[in-house]
Amino acid sequence: MTLLTVSEQIFKVEPDLFIKEHISQLLIEQFNKSHKTETPQGLIAFCFYFDHAFVIASTSVGEIYSYQRVLYNDMLPDSFLQSLYLNYYQVPFHWQKWLTDSHLGLIRKEIAQALNFNRLKLNRISNPDLLNWKWKSHNITLQMNHSFVFNDIKIN
């Protein structure tokens, strides 16, 4: 793996050299610890926390050029989670238990991670309102309305 550096363009305002070095070091450490996905431009690193994800992008030569903190609350509408919670009885028993015992924030995190890693996919071919989710060994089809409220959940 190439030695990572941090691009100058990442700092919008000229920071103190001490702060700049520490921010750079933190970004490099975070990048190295994160799950990485290869893109034509380089690598995208994802690190997940309880209420947010940290996304860091680097070029193919190992220069970090952007980073973003993404709050799970901003990723999915509340109606999506509320309707999922109301329909939990239609999913496998171990997931029912997990939904019952979990906070909605944890559900949001799990679905957000599924979106990031392409486990939750929109099926645009036959029906624009179907979401297919590969969860553990289950293929789950979520039928939505236009407000992202679940009408039905099916296990395939």
GROMACS .gro file of N, CA and C in nm:
model
  468
    1MET      N    1   0.085  -0.119   0.000
    1MET     CA    2   0.000   0.000   0.000
    1MET      C    3   0.088   0.124   0.000
    2THR      N    4   0.045   0.227  -0.073
    2THR     CA    5   0.123   0.350  -0.082
    2THR      C    6   0.112   0.430   0.046
    3LEU      N    7   0.212   0.514   0.070
    3LEU     CA    8   0.213   0.601   0.186
    3LEU      C    9   0.108   0.710   0.167
    4LEU      N   10   0.020   0.728   0.266
    4LEU     CA   11  -0.088   0.826   0.254
    4LEU      C   12  -0.040   0.966   0.287
    5THR      N   13  -0.094   1.063   0.216
    5THR     CA   14  -0.075   1.205   0.247
    5THR      C   15  -0.212   1.271   0.242
    6VAL      N   16  -0.221   1.395   0.286
    6VAL     CA   17  -0.348   1.469   0.284
    6VAL      C   18  -0.330   1.591   0.193
    7SER      N   19  -0.422   1.606   0.100
    7SER     CA   20  -0.417   1.717   0.004
    7SER      C   21  -0.435   1.851   0.074
    8GLU      N   22  -0.369   1.953   0.020
    8GLU     CA   23  -0.382   2.088   0.074
    8GLU      C   24  -0.525   2.142   0.058
    9GLN      N   25  -0.595   2.098  -0.047
    9GLN     CA   26  -0.729   2.150  -0.075
    9GLN      C   27  -0.830   2.110   0.031
   10ILE      N   28  -0.794   2.014   0.115
   10ILE     CA   29  -0.887   1.968   0.218
   10ILE      C   30  -0.907   2.075   0.326
   11PHE      N   31  -0.810   2.163   0.340
   11PHE     CA   32  -0.818   2.268   0.442
   11PHE      C   33  -0.867   2.395   0.376
   12LYS      N   34  -0.993   2.430   0.405
   12LYS     CA   35  -1.053   2.547   0.341
   12LYS      C   36  -0.991   2.679   0.390
   13VAL      N   37  -0.956   2.682   0.518
   13VAL     CA   38  -0.892   2.799   0.576
   13VAL      C   39  -0.753   2.755   0.620
   14GLU      N   40  -0.656   2.841   0.604
   14GLU     CA   41  -0.518   2.806   0.641
   14GLU      C   42  -0.509   2.789   0.793
   15PRO      N   43  -0.501   2.664   0.840
   15PRO     CA   44  -0.495   2.643   0.986
   15PRO      C   45  -0.353   2.656   1.040
   16ASP      N   46  -0.343   2.663   1.168
   16ASP     CA   47  -0.215   2.659   1.237
   16ASP      C   48  -0.145   2.528   1.199
   17LEU      N   49  -0.013   2.531   1.181
   17LEU     CA   50   0.062   2.413   1.137
   17LEU      C   51   0.043   2.295   1.233
   18PHE      N   52   0.039   2.322   1.364
   18PHE     CA   53   0.019   2.216   1.464
   18PHE      C   54  -0.116   2.147   1.442
   19ILE      N   55  -0.223   2.227   1.422
   19ILE     CA   56  -0.357   2.173   1.400
   19ILE      C   57  -0.361   2.095   1.268
   20LYS      N   58  -0.300   2.152   1.165
   20LYS     CA   59  -0.299   2.088   1.033
   20LYS      C   60  -0.233   1.950   1.040
   21GLU      N   61  -0.120   1.940   1.109
   21GLU     CA   62  -0.050   1.811   1.121
   21GLU      C   63  -0.134   1.709   1.197
   22HIS      N   64  -0.203   1.754   1.302
   22HIS     CA   65  -0.284   1.662   1.381
   22HIS      C   66  -0.409   1.617   1.306
   23ILE      N   67  -0.473   1.708   1.234
   23ILE     CA   68  -0.589   1.671   1.154
   23ILE      C   69  -0.546   1.571   1.047
   24SER      N   70  -0.434   1.598   0.984
   24SER     CA   71  -0.383   1.507   0.881
   24SER      C   72  -0.356   1.368   0.940
   25GLN      N   73  -0.293   1.364   1.055
   25GLN     CA   74  -0.261   1.236   1.118
   25GLN      C   75  -0.389   1.159   1.154
   26LEU      N   76  -0.489   1.231   1.208
   26LEU     CA   77  -0.616   1.166   1.241
   26LEU      C   78  -0.687   1.111   1.118
   27LEU      N   79  -0.687   1.187   1.009
   27LEU     CA   80  -0.750   1.140   0.885
   27LEU      C   81  -0.680   1.015   0.832
   28ILE      N   82  -0.548   1.014   0.837
   28ILE     CA   83  -0.472   0.899   0.788
   28ILE      C   84  -0.499   0.776   0.875
   29GLU      N   85  -0.499   0.794   1.009
   29GLU     CA   86  -0.528   0.683   1.100
   29GLU      C   87  -0.669   0.630   1.077
   30GLN      N   88  -0.766   0.722   1.063
   30GLN     CA   89  -0.905   0.682   1.041
   30GLN      C   90  -0.919   0.606   0.909
   31PHE      N   91  -0.852   0.655   0.805
   31PHE     CA   92  -0.856   0.591   0.675
   31PHE      C   93  -0.800   0.449   0.684
   32ASN      N   94  -0.689   0.434   0.751
   32ASN     CA   95  -0.624   0.303   0.762
   32ASN      C   96  -0.709   0.202   0.839
   33LYS      N   97  -0.790   0.250   0.934
   33LYS     CA   98  -0.873   0.160   1.017
   33LYS      C   99  -1.008   0.129   0.954
   34SER      N  100  -1.044   0.198   0.847
   34SER     CA  101  -1.178   0.190   0.790
   34SER      C  102  -1.190   0.079   0.686
   35HIS      N  103  -1.316   0.041   0.660
   35HIS     CA  104  -1.347  -0.047   0.548
   35HIS      C  105  -1.332   0.033   0.420
   36LYS      N  106  -1.261  -0.021   0.321
   36LYS     CA  107  -1.234   0.054   0.199
   36LYS      C  108  -1.300  -0.011   0.078
   37THR      N  109  -1.348   0.073  -0.013
   37THR     CA  110  -1.406   0.030  -0.140
   37THR      C  111  -1.328   0.097  -0.251
   38GLU      N  112  -1.290   0.018  -0.353
   38GLU     CA  113  -1.214   0.072  -0.465
   38GLU      C  114  -1.306   0.137  -0.567
   39THR      N  115  -1.265   0.253  -0.617
   39THR     CA  116  -1.338   0.324  -0.722
   39THR      C  117  -1.239   0.356  -0.833
   40PRO      N  118  -1.286   0.399  -0.950
   40PRO     CA  119  -1.192   0.436  -1.058
   40PRO      C  120  -1.098   0.551  -1.016
   41GLN      N  121  -1.144   0.637  -0.924
   41GLN     CA  122  -1.061   0.750  -0.882
   41GLN      C  123  -0.962   0.714  -0.771
   42GLY      N  124  -0.988   0.608  -0.697
   42GLY     CA  125  -0.902   0.571  -0.584
   42GLY      C  126  -0.975   0.482  -0.487
   43LEU      N  127  -0.973   0.521  -0.358
   43LEU     CA  128  -1.040   0.444  -0.254
   43LEU      C  129  -1.136   0.532  -0.176
   44ILE      N  130  -1.248   0.472  -0.134
   44ILE     CA  131  -1.341   0.537  -0.042
   44ILE      C  132  -1.341   0.453   0.085
   45ALA      N  133  -1.317   0.518   0.199
   45ALA     CA  134  -1.312   0.448   0.327
   45ALA      C  135  -1.436   0.483   0.409
   46PHE      N  136  -1.498   0.381   0.473
   46PHE     CA  137  -1.616   0.400   0.557
   46PHE      C  138  -1.584   0.353   0.698
   47CYS      N  139  -1.615   0.436   0.794
   47CYS     CA  140  -1.603   0.394   0.934
   47CYS      C  141  -1.735   0.428   1.002
   48PHE      N  142  -1.795   0.328   1.068
   48PHE     CA  143  -1.929   0.345   1.124
   48PHE      C  144  -1.925   0.359   1.275
   49TYR      N  145  -2.000   0.455   1.326
   49TYR     CA  146  -2.015   0.477   1.469
   49TYR      C  147  -2.162   0.466   1.505
   50PHE      N  148  -2.196   0.489   1.632
   50PHE     CA  149  -2.333   0.469   1.677
   50PHE      C  150  -2.432   0.559   1.603
   51ASP      N  151  -2.399   0.687   1.585
   51ASP     CA  152  -2.496   0.779   1.526
   51ASP      C  153  -2.451   0.841   1.394
   52HIS      N  154  -2.331   0.807   1.349
   52HIS     CA  155  -2.282   0.865   1.224
   52HIS      C  156  -2.180   0.775   1.156
   53ALA      N  157  -2.157   0.803   1.030
   53ALA     CA  158  -2.052   0.735   0.953
   53ALA      C  159  -1.952   0.841   0.909
   54PHE      N  160  -1.828   0.800   0.894
   54PHE     CA  161  -1.722   0.889   0.848
   54PHE      C  162  -1.676   0.834   0.714
   55VAL      N  163  -1.681   0.917   0.608
   55VAL     CA  164  -1.645   0.874   0.473
   55VAL      C  165  -1.524   0.956   0.429
   56ILE      N  166  -1.416   0.886   0.389
   56ILE     CA  167  -1.292   0.952   0.348
   56ILE      C  168  -1.256   0.903   0.208
   57ALA      N  169  -1.224   0.997   0.118
   57ALA     CA  170  -1.188   0.961  -0.020
   57ALA      C  171  -1.040   0.990  -0.044
   58SER      N  172  -0.974   0.897  -0.115
   58SER     CA  173  -0.834   0.918  -0.151
   58SER      C  174  -0.815   0.889  -0.299
   59THR      N  175  -0.711   0.948  -0.357
   59THR     CA  176  -0.676   0.921  -0.496
   59THR      C  177  -0.605   0.786  -0.504
   60SER      N  178  -0.581   0.740  -0.626
   60SER     CA  179  -0.512   0.612  -0.643
   60SER      C  180  -0.366   0.619  -0.600
   61VAL      N  181  -0.311   0.739  -0.587
   61VAL     CA  182  -0.173   0.751  -0.540
   61VAL      C  183  -0.166   0.771  -0.389
   62GLY      N  184  -0.282   0.763  -0.322
   62GLY     CA  185  -0.283   0.765  -0.176
   62GLY      C  186  -0.293   0.902  -0.113
   63GLU      N  187  -0.352   0.999  -0.183
   63GLU     CA  188  -0.370   1.132  -0.125
   63GLU      C  189  -0.516   1.150  -0.086
   64ILE      N  190  -0.541   1.174   0.042
   64ILE     CA  191  -0.677   1.199   0.090
   64ILE      C  192  -0.718   1.338   0.042
   65TYR      N  193  -0.832   1.343  -0.030
   65TYR     CA  194  -0.874   1.472  -0.084
   65TYR      C  195  -1.009   1.519  -0.031
   66SER      N  196  -1.082   1.433   0.040
   66SER     CA  197  -1.207   1.481   0.100
   66SER      C  198  -1.249   1.387   0.212
   67TYR      N  199  -1.328   1.442   0.302
   67TYR     CA  200  -1.387   1.362   0.409
   67TYR      C  201  -1.522   1.421   0.444
   68GLN      N  202  -1.609   1.337   0.497
   68GLN     CA  203  -1.744   1.383   0.532
   68GLN      C  204  -1.797   1.301   0.648
   69ARG      N  205  -1.860   1.367   0.740
   69ARG     CA  206  -1.931   1.301   0.850
   69ARG      C  207  -2.078   1.297   0.812
   70VAL      N  208  -2.137   1.177   0.809
   70VAL     CA  209  -2.276   1.161   0.767
   70VAL      C  210  -2.358   1.110   0.885
   71LEU      N  211  -2.458   1.186   0.926
   71LEU     CA  212  -2.545   1.145   1.035
   71LEU      C  213  -2.649   1.048   0.982
   72TYR      N  214  -2.669   0.937   1.053
   72TYR     CA  215  -2.770   0.840   1.010
   72TYR      C  216  -2.909   0.903   1.005
   73ASN      N  217  -2.936   0.996   1.097
   73ASN     CA  218  -3.067   1.060   1.100
   73ASN      C  219  -3.098   1.134   0.970
   74ASP      N  220  -2.994   1.176   0.899
   74ASP     CA  221  -3.014   1.248   0.774
   74ASP      C  222  -3.028   1.155   0.654
   75MET      N  223  -2.998   1.027   0.673
   75MET     CA  224  -2.994   0.935   0.559
   75MET      C  225  -3.130   0.873   0.527
   76LEU      N  226  -3.211   0.852   0.627
   76LEU     CA  227  -3.338   0.783   0.605
   76LEU      C  228  -3.452   0.860   0.669
   77PRO      N  229  -3.565   0.870   0.603
   77PRO     CA  230  -3.680   0.938   0.664
   77PRO      C  231  -3.735   0.858   0.782
   78ASP      N  232  -3.790   0.929   0.880
   78ASP     CA  233  -3.846   0.862   0.998
   78ASP      C  234  -3.958   0.766   0.961
   79SER      N  235  -4.036   0.800   0.858
   79SER     CA  236  -4.147   0.712   0.820
   79SER      C  237  -4.096   0.575   0.776
   80PHE      N  238  -3.977   0.572   0.718
   80PHE     CA  239  -3.915   0.448   0.674
   80PHE      C  240  -3.895   0.356   0.795
   81LEU      N  241  -3.839   0.411   0.902
   81LEU     CA  242  -3.810   0.331   1.021
   81LEU      C  243  -3.936   0.297   1.099
   82GLN      N  244  -4.027   0.392   1.110
   82GLN     CA  245  -4.149   0.366   1.186
   82GLN      C  246  -4.230   0.255   1.123
   83SER      N  247  -4.240   0.258   0.992
   83SER     CA  248  -4.318   0.154   0.926
   83SER      C  249  -4.246   0.020   0.931
   84LEU      N  250  -4.112   0.023   0.928
   84LEU     CA  251  -4.036  -0.101   0.945
   84LEU      C  252  -4.063  -0.160   1.083
   85TYR      N  253  -4.061  -0.076   1.183
   85TYR     CA  254  -4.082  -0.121   1.320
   85TYR      C  255  -4.223  -0.179   1.337
   86LEU      N  256  -4.321  -0.117   1.272
   86LEU     CA  257  -4.459  -0.166   1.282
   86LEU      C  258  -4.480  -0.300   1.211
   87ASN      N  259  -4.396  -0.329   1.112
   87ASN     CA  260  -4.411  -0.452   1.034
   87ASN      C  261  -4.309  -0.559   1.072
   88TYR      N  262  -4.245  -0.544   1.186
   88TYR     CA  263  -4.136  -0.635   1.221
   88TYR      C  264  -4.181  -0.780   1.235
   89TYR      N  265  -4.309  -0.802   1.266
   89TYR     CA  266  -4.358  -0.939   1.286
   89TYR      C  267  -4.351  -1.023   1.159
   90GLN      N  268  -4.331  -0.959   1.044
   90GLN     CA  269  -4.325  -1.032   0.917
   90GLN      C  270  -4.185  -1.081   0.883
   91VAL      N  271  -4.088  -1.047   0.963
   91VAL     CA  272  -3.950  -1.087   0.935
   91VAL      C  273  -3.908  -1.201   1.027
   92PRO      N  274  -3.793  -1.266   1.001
   92PRO     CA  275  -3.751  -1.381   1.082
   92PRO      C  276  -3.745  -1.349   1.232
   93PHE      N  277  -3.766  -1.453   1.313
   93PHE     CA  278  -3.780  -1.435   1.457
   93PHE      C  279  -3.660  -1.364   1.519
   94HIS      N  280  -3.537  -1.403   1.482
   94HIS     CA  281  -3.420  -1.340   1.545
   94HIS      C  282  -3.411  -1.191   1.509
   95TRP      N  283  -3.466  -1.153   1.392
   95TRP     CA  284  -3.468  -1.011   1.359
   95TRP      C  285  -3.579  -0.941   1.436
   96GLN      N  286  -3.691  -1.009   1.458
   96GLN     CA  287  -3.800  -0.951   1.539
   96GLN      C  288  -3.747  -0.915   1.678
   97LYS      N  289  -3.672  -1.008   1.736
   97LYS     CA  290  -3.616  -0.985   1.870
   97LYS      C  291  -3.522  -0.864   1.868
   98TRP      N  292  -3.438  -0.860   1.764
   98TRP     CA  293  -3.343  -0.749   1.753
   98TRP      C  294  -3.416  -0.616   1.738
   99LEU      N  295  -3.523  -0.614   1.656
   99LEU     CA  296  -3.601  -0.491   1.638
   99LEU      C  297  -3.670  -0.450   1.767
  100THR      N  298  -3.724  -0.548   1.839
  100THR     CA  299  -3.794  -0.519   1.963
  100THR      C  300  -3.700  -0.463   2.069
  101ASP      N  301  -3.580  -0.520   2.076
  101ASP     CA  302  -3.483  -0.481   2.180
  101ASP      C  303  -3.399  -0.359   2.143
  102SER      N  304  -3.404  -0.317   2.017
  102SER     CA  305  -3.314  -0.211   1.971
  102SER      C  306  -3.383  -0.075   1.972
  103HIS      N  307  -3.299   0.026   1.974
  103HIS     CA  308  -3.347   0.162   1.953
  103HIS      C  309  -3.363   0.185   1.803
  104LEU      N  310  -3.447   0.279   1.764
  104LEU     CA  311  -3.462   0.308   1.621
  104LEU      C  312  -3.331   0.354   1.559
  105GLY      N  313  -3.245   0.415   1.640
  105GLY     CA  314  -3.115   0.458   1.588
  105GLY      C  315  -3.031   0.342   1.541
  106LEU      N  316  -3.040   0.228   1.609
  106LEU     CA  317  -2.965   0.110   1.567
  106LEU      C  318  -3.022   0.053   1.437
  107ILE      N  319  -3.154   0.059   1.423
  107ILE     CA  320  -3.217   0.013   1.300
  107ILE      C  321  -3.171   0.103   1.185
  108ARG      N  322  -3.171   0.231   1.209
  108ARG     CA  323  -3.126   0.327   1.108
  108ARG      C  324  -2.981   0.298   1.068
  109LYS      N  325  -2.897   0.269   1.166
  109LYS     CA  326  -2.756   0.240   1.137
  109LYS      C  327  -2.744   0.114   1.051
  110GLU      N  328  -2.817   0.010   1.084
  110GLU     CA  329  -2.809  -0.115   1.010
  110GLU      C  330  -2.853  -0.095   0.865
  111ILE      N  331  -2.964  -0.022   0.845
  111ILE     CA  332  -3.013   0.001   0.709
  111ILE      C  333  -2.918   0.094   0.633
  112ALA      N  334  -2.864   0.195   0.703
  112ALA     CA  335  -2.770   0.285   0.638
  112ALA      C  336  -2.645   0.211   0.592
  113GLN      N  337  -2.596   0.119   0.676
  113GLN     CA  338  -2.481   0.039   0.635
  113GLN      C  339  -2.517  -0.050   0.517
  114ALA      N  340  -2.638  -0.104   0.519
  114ALA     CA  341  -2.682  -0.187   0.407
  114ALA      C  342  -2.685  -0.105   0.278
  115LEU      N  343  -2.729   0.020   0.288
  115LEU     CA  344  -2.729   0.107   0.171
  115LEU      C  345  -2.587   0.133   0.122
  116ASN      N  346  -2.496   0.160   0.216
  116ASN     CA  347  -2.358   0.190   0.178
  116ASN      C  348  -2.289   0.072   0.112
  117PHE      N  349  -2.318  -0.049   0.159
  117PHE     CA  350  -2.249  -0.165   0.105
  117PHE      C  351  -2.334  -0.239   0.002
  118ASN      N  352  -2.436  -0.170  -0.050
  118ASN     CA  353  -2.519  -0.224  -0.158
  118ASN      C  354  -2.589  -0.354  -0.122
  119ARG      N  355  -2.622  -0.373   0.004
  119ARG     CA  356  -2.703  -0.488   0.042
  119ARG      C  357  -2.851  -0.454   0.030
  120LEU      N  358  -2.883  -0.325   0.032
  120LEU     CA  359  -3.021  -0.279   0.015
  120LEU      C  360  -3.029  -0.214  -0.123
  121LYS      N  361  -3.102  -0.275  -0.214
  121LYS     CA  362  -3.102  -0.229  -0.352
  121LYS      C  363  -3.243  -0.198  -0.400
  122LEU      N  364  -3.255  -0.089  -0.469
  122LEU     CA  365  -3.382  -0.051  -0.529
  122LEU      C  366  -3.400  -0.129  -0.658
  123ASN      N  367  -3.514  -0.195  -0.671
  123ASN     CA  368  -3.542  -0.273  -0.791
  123ASN      C  369  -3.627  -0.187  -0.884
  124ARG      N  370  -3.563  -0.126  -0.984
  124ARG     CA  371  -3.633  -0.034  -1.074
  124ARG      C  372  -3.691  -0.104  -1.196
  125ILE      N  373  -3.658  -0.229  -1.217
  125ILE     CA  374  -3.698  -0.296  -1.341
  125ILE      C  375  -3.847  -0.328  -1.341
  126SER      N  376  -3.891  -0.407  -1.246
  126SER     CA  377  -4.031  -0.451  -1.249
  126SER      C  378  -4.123  -0.361  -1.166
  127ASN      N  379  -4.074  -0.309  -1.055
  127ASN     CA  380  -4.159  -0.229  -0.968
  127ASN      C  381  -4.074  -0.123  -0.897
  128PRO      N  382  -4.100   0.004  -0.921
  128PRO     CA  383  -4.017   0.109  -0.862
  128PRO      C  384  -4.034   0.123  -0.711
  129ASP      N  385  -4.132   0.056  -0.653
  129ASP     CA  386  -4.157   0.070  -0.510
  129ASP      C  387  -4.104  -0.047  -0.429
  130LEU      N  388  -4.021  -0.132  -0.490
  130LEU     CA  389  -3.967  -0.246  -0.417
  130LEU      C  390  -3.821  -0.223  -0.380
  131LEU      N  391  -3.787  -0.253  -0.256
  131LEU     CA  392  -3.649  -0.253  -0.211
  131LEU      C  393  -3.612  -0.397  -0.175
  132ASN      N  394  -3.500  -0.443  -0.224
  132ASN     CA  395  -3.454  -0.578  -0.193
  132ASN      C  396  -3.336  -0.569  -0.098
  133TRP      N  397  -3.343  -0.640   0.014
  133TRP     CA  398  -3.239  -0.634   0.115
  133TRP      C  399  -3.190  -0.775   0.144
  134LYS      N  400  -3.061  -0.797   0.123
  134LYS     CA  401  -2.999  -0.924   0.160
  134LYS      C  402  -2.951  -0.905   0.302
  135TRP      N  403  -3.021  -0.967   0.397
  135TRP     CA  404  -2.985  -0.954   0.539
  135TRP      C  405  -2.954  -1.092   0.594
  136LYS      N  406  -2.828  -1.112   0.635
  136LYS     CA  407  -2.779  -1.244   0.679
  136LYS      C  408  -2.811  -1.345   0.570
  137SER      N  409  -2.886  -1.449   0.600
  137SER     CA  410  -2.916  -1.550   0.497
  137SER      C  411  -3.053  -1.527   0.433
  138HIS      N  412  -3.113  -1.413   0.460
  138HIS     CA  413  -3.250  -1.387   0.413
  138HIS      C  414  -3.251  -1.284   0.300
  139ASN      N  415  -3.335  -1.307   0.202
  139ASN     CA  416  -3.364  -1.206   0.100
  139ASN      C  417  -3.498  -1.144   0.138
  140ILE      N  418  -3.495  -1.018   0.175
  140ILE     CA  419  -3.615  -0.950   0.223
  140ILE      C  420  -3.657  -0.848   0.117
  141THR      N  421  -3.783  -0.853   0.077
  141THR     CA  422  -3.837  -0.755  -0.016
  141THR      C  423  -3.929  -0.661   0.062
  142LEU      N  424  -3.899  -0.532   0.053
  142LEU     CA  425  -3.976  -0.431   0.124
  142LEU      C  426  -4.055  -0.354   0.018
  143GLN      N  427  -4.187  -0.361   0.028
  143GLN     CA  428  -4.271  -0.286  -0.066
  143GLN      C  429  -4.306  -0.152  -0.004
  144MET      N  430  -4.275  -0.044  -0.075
  144MET     CA  431  -4.289   0.090  -0.020
  144MET      C  432  -4.396   0.166  -0.095
  145ASN      N  433  -4.446   0.272  -0.031
  145ASN     CA  434  -4.525   0.368  -0.108
  145ASN      C  435  -4.435   0.487  -0.139
  146HIS      N  436  -4.488   0.590  -0.201
  146HIS     CA  437  -4.403   0.699  -0.245
  146HIS      C  438  -4.348   0.784  -0.131
  147SER      N  439  -4.402   0.769  -0.012
  147SER     CA  440  -4.351   0.841   0.105
  147SER      C  441  -4.253   0.757   0.185
  148PHE      N  442  -4.204   0.649   0.127
  148PHE     CA  443  -4.112   0.558   0.194
  148PHE      C  444  -4.172   0.501   0.321
  149VAL      N  445  -4.298   0.462   0.312
  149VAL     CA  446  -4.364   0.389   0.421
  149VAL      C  447  -4.389   0.247   0.371
  150PHE      N  448  -4.361   0.150   0.456
  150PHE     CA  449  -4.376   0.011   0.415
  150PHE      C  450  -4.522  -0.027   0.400
  151ASN      N  451  -4.557  -0.085   0.288
  151ASN     CA  452  -4.688  -0.145   0.271
  151ASN      C  453  -4.683  -0.294   0.305
  152ASP      N  454  -4.566  -0.354   0.282
  152ASP     CA  455  -4.557  -0.499   0.301
  152ASP      C  456  -4.410  -0.538   0.311
  153ILE      N  457  -4.384  -0.649   0.380
  153ILE     CA  458  -4.251  -0.709   0.388
  153ILE      C  459  -4.266  -0.856   0.355
  154LYS      N  460  -4.181  -0.905   0.265
  154LYS     CA  461  -4.185  -1.046   0.227
  154LYS      C  462  -4.046  -1.106   0.242
  155ILE      N  463  -4.041  -1.230   0.286
  155ILE     CA  464  -3.916  -1.303   0.294
  155ILE      C  465  -3.910  -1.400   0.175
  156ASN      N  466  -3.808  -1.388   0.095
  156ASN     CA  467  -3.793  -1.475  -0.022
  156ASN      C  468  -3.700  -1.592   0.011
   0.00000   0.00000   0.00000
